[in-house]
XYZ file of C-alpha atoms in Angstrom:
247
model
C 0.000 0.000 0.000
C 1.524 3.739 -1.166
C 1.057 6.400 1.456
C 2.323 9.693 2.363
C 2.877 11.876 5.340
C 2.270 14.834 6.216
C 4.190 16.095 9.497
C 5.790 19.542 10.246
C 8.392 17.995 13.048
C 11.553 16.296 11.542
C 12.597 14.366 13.928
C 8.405 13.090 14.422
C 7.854 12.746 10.568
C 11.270 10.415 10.216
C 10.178 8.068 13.080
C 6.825 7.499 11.558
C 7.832 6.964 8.314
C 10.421 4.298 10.112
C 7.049 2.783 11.694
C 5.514 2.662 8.941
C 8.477 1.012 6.393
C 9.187 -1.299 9.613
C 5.691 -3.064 9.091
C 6.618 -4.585 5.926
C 3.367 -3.647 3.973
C 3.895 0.523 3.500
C 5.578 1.991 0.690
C 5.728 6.074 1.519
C 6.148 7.358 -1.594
C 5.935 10.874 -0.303
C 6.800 13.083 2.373
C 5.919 17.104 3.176
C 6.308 19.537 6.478
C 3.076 21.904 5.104
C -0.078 21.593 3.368
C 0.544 23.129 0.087
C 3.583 21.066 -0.775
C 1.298 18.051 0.163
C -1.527 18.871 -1.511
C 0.665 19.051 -5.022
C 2.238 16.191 -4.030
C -0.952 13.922 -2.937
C -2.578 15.083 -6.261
C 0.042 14.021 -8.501
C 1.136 10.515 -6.438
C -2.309 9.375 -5.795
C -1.260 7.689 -2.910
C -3.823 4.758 -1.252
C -3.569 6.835 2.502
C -2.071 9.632 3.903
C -0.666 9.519 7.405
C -1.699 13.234 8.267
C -0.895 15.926 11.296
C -3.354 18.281 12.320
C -1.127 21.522 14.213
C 1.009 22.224 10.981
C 2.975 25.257 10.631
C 1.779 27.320 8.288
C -2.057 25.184 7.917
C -4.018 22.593 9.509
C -4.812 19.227 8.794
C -8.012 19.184 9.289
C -8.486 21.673 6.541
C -5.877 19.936 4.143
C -8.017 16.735 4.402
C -11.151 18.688 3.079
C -9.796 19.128 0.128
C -9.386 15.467 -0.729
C -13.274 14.826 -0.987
C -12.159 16.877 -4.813
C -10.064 14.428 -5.754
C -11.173 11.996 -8.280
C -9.511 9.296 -6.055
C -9.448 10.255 -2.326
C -6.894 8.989 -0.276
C -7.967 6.931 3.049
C -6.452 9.556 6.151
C -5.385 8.366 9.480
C -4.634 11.381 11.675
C -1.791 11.197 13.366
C -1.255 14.050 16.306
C -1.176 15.502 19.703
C -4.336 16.544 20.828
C -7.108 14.240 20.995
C -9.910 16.959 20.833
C -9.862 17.284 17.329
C -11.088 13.248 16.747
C -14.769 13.841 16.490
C -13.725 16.559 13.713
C -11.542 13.983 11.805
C -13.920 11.403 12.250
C -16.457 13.676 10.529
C -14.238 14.312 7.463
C -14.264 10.233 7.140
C -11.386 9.455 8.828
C -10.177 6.039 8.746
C -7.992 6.378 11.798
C -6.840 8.385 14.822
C -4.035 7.662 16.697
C -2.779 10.189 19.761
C 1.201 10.938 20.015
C 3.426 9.301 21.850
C 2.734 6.759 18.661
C 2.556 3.322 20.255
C 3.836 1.105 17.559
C 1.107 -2.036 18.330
C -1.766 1.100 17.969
C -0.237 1.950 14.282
C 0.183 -1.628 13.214
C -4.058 -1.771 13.875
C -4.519 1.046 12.164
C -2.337 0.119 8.911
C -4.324 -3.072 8.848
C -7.260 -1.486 8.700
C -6.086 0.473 5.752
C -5.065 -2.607 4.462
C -8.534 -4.329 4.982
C -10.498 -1.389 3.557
C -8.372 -0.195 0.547
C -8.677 -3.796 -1.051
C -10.147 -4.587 -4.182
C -13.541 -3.941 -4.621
C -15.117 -7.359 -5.105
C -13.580 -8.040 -1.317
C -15.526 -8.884 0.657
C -13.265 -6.583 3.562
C -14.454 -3.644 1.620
C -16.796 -1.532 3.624
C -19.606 -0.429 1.126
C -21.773 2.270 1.283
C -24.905 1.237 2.781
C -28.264 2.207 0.628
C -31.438 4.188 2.070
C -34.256 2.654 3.395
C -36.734 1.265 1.012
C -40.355 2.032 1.406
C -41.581 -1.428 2.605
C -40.408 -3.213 5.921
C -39.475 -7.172 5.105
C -36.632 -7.025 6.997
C -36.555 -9.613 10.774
C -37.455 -7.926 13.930
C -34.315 -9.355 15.857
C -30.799 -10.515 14.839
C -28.397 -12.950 16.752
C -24.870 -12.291 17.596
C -22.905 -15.253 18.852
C -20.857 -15.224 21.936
C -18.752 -17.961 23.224
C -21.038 -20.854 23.311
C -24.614 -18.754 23.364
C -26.561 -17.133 20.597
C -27.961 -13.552 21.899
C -31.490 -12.487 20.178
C -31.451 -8.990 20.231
C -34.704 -7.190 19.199
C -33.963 -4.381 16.294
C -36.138 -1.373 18.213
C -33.661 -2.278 21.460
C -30.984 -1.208 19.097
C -29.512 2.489 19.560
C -26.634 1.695 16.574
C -23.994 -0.367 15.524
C -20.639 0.949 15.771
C -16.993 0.166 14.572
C -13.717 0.280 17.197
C -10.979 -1.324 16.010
C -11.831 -3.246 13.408
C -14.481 -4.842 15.399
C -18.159 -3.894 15.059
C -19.954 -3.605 17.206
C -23.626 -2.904 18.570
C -24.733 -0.841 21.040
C -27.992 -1.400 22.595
C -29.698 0.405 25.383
C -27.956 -1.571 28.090
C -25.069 -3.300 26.984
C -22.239 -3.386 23.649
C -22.643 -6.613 21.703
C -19.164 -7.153 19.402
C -20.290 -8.798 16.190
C -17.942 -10.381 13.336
C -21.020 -9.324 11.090
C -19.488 -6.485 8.535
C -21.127 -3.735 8.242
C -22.762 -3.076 5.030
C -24.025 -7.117 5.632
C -25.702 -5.659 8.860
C -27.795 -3.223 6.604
C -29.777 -7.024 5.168
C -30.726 -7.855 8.870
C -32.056 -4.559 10.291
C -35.556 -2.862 9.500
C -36.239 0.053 7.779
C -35.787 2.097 10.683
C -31.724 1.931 10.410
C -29.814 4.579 8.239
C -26.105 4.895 7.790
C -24.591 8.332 9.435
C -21.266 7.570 8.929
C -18.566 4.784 7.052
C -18.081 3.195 10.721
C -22.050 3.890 11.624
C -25.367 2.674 11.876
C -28.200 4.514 13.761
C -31.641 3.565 14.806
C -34.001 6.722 13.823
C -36.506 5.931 16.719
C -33.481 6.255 18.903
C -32.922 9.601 17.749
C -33.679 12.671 20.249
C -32.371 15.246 18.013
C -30.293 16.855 15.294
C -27.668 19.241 15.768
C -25.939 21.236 13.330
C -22.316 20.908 13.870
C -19.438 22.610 11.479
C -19.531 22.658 7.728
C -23.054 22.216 7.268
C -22.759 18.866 8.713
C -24.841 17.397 12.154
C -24.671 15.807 14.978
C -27.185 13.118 16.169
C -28.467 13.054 19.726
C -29.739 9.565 21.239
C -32.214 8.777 23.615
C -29.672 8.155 25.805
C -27.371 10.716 25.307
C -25.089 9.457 22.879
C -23.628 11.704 20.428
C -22.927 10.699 16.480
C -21.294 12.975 14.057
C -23.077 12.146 10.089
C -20.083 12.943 7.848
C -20.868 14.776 4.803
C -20.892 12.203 2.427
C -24.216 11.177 4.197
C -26.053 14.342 5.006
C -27.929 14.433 1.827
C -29.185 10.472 2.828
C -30.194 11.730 6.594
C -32.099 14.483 5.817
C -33.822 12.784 3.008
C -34.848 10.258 5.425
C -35.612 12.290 8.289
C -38.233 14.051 6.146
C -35.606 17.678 6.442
């Protein structure tokens, strides 16, 4: 897999590029200390990720990653920084990955193989695909099972507040307890009602869960649960939600 970073420290940008070569699966075929050289160089590599900083001198990542939704072939990002209070921004700009400074070298191996996982082929079936909108007629089951150790759990769909993704493992969260589920997630979409609507690449939300609708930044939102839960809806699904949510 090509990638490129994006990292304003020397001494930081060198020893994540040495991570990343030291996995044995990353070719960096580019390197930049500010946003402008990057974005020339991103556009003219096409590289499959881009391992990117936020607090760059001179620009921030957050914004350099905007412009990649132009591209005819967006990269995947993983942010890579500092501060952890810009996540729910980068997850809203459909960030793959996150990962807070000091790097921890068993945190960057996940997140490489989940590059890995969702930048193959297509016809894969690793390949996360978008999910499609409701249809206008309900044959989908009222409950789905989820296996754990030797039991089968019957969960009923309306108990379900959404079904998440942490480390490669999905997940779903119902109104008392997180059930992990080897289930991918656009295969969830064929077992849930009407009812469910994608938000997000890593989420699934239950609109009878839904309290309300915030807007958040670049005429984006923010979902409010029942029970308090908060879900960012990236822009590549905002047309989807509001369609759905009669808006």
């Amino acid at each position: 897999m090509n990638v490129y970073v994006v990292e304003d420290e020397v001494l930081a940008r060198q020893e994540l590029i040495y991570l990343l070569k030291d996995t044995g699966k990353i070719n960096v075929v580019g390197e930049a200390d500010d946003i402008h050289q990057a974005l020339w160089d991103i556009n003219e590599k096409q590289p499959d990720a881009v391992f990117l900083d936020i607090e760059l001198e001179g620009g921030n990542g957050l914004e350099l990653a905007k412009q990649f939704s132009n591209m005819k072939k967006p990269p995947m990002v993983v942010f890579v920084t500092a501060y952890d209070e810009y996540a729910l921004n980068a997850f809203k700009l459909d960030a793959i990955d996150y990962i807070v400074k000091p790097i921890d070298r068993g945190r960057l191996i996940k997140a490489v193989e989940k590059l890995i996982k969702l930048g193959s082929v297509p016809n894969s079936e690793n390949l996360v695909k978008p999910l499609p909108l409701p249809s206008t007629h309900n044959d989908k089951k009222h409950s789905i099972t989820v296996k754990q150790a030797d039991r089968i759990i019957i969960i009923n769909t309306k108990d379900i507040l959404y079904i998440g993704t942490e480390n490669r493992q999905a997940y779903i969260q119902t109104l008392e307890k997180k059930y992990p589920t080897d289930t991918l997630l656009y295969k969830m979409m064929d077992k849930l009602g009407d009812n469910f609507i994608q938000v997000h690449r890593g989420y699934i939300v239950n609109t009878k869960q839904i309290a309300a609708l915030e807007p958040w930044f670049n005429r984006t939102y923010l979902i409010i649960l029942k029970d308090g839960s908060k879900i960012a809806v990236s822009r590549s699904y905002v047309k989807a939600v509001k369609q759905v949510l009669g808006l």
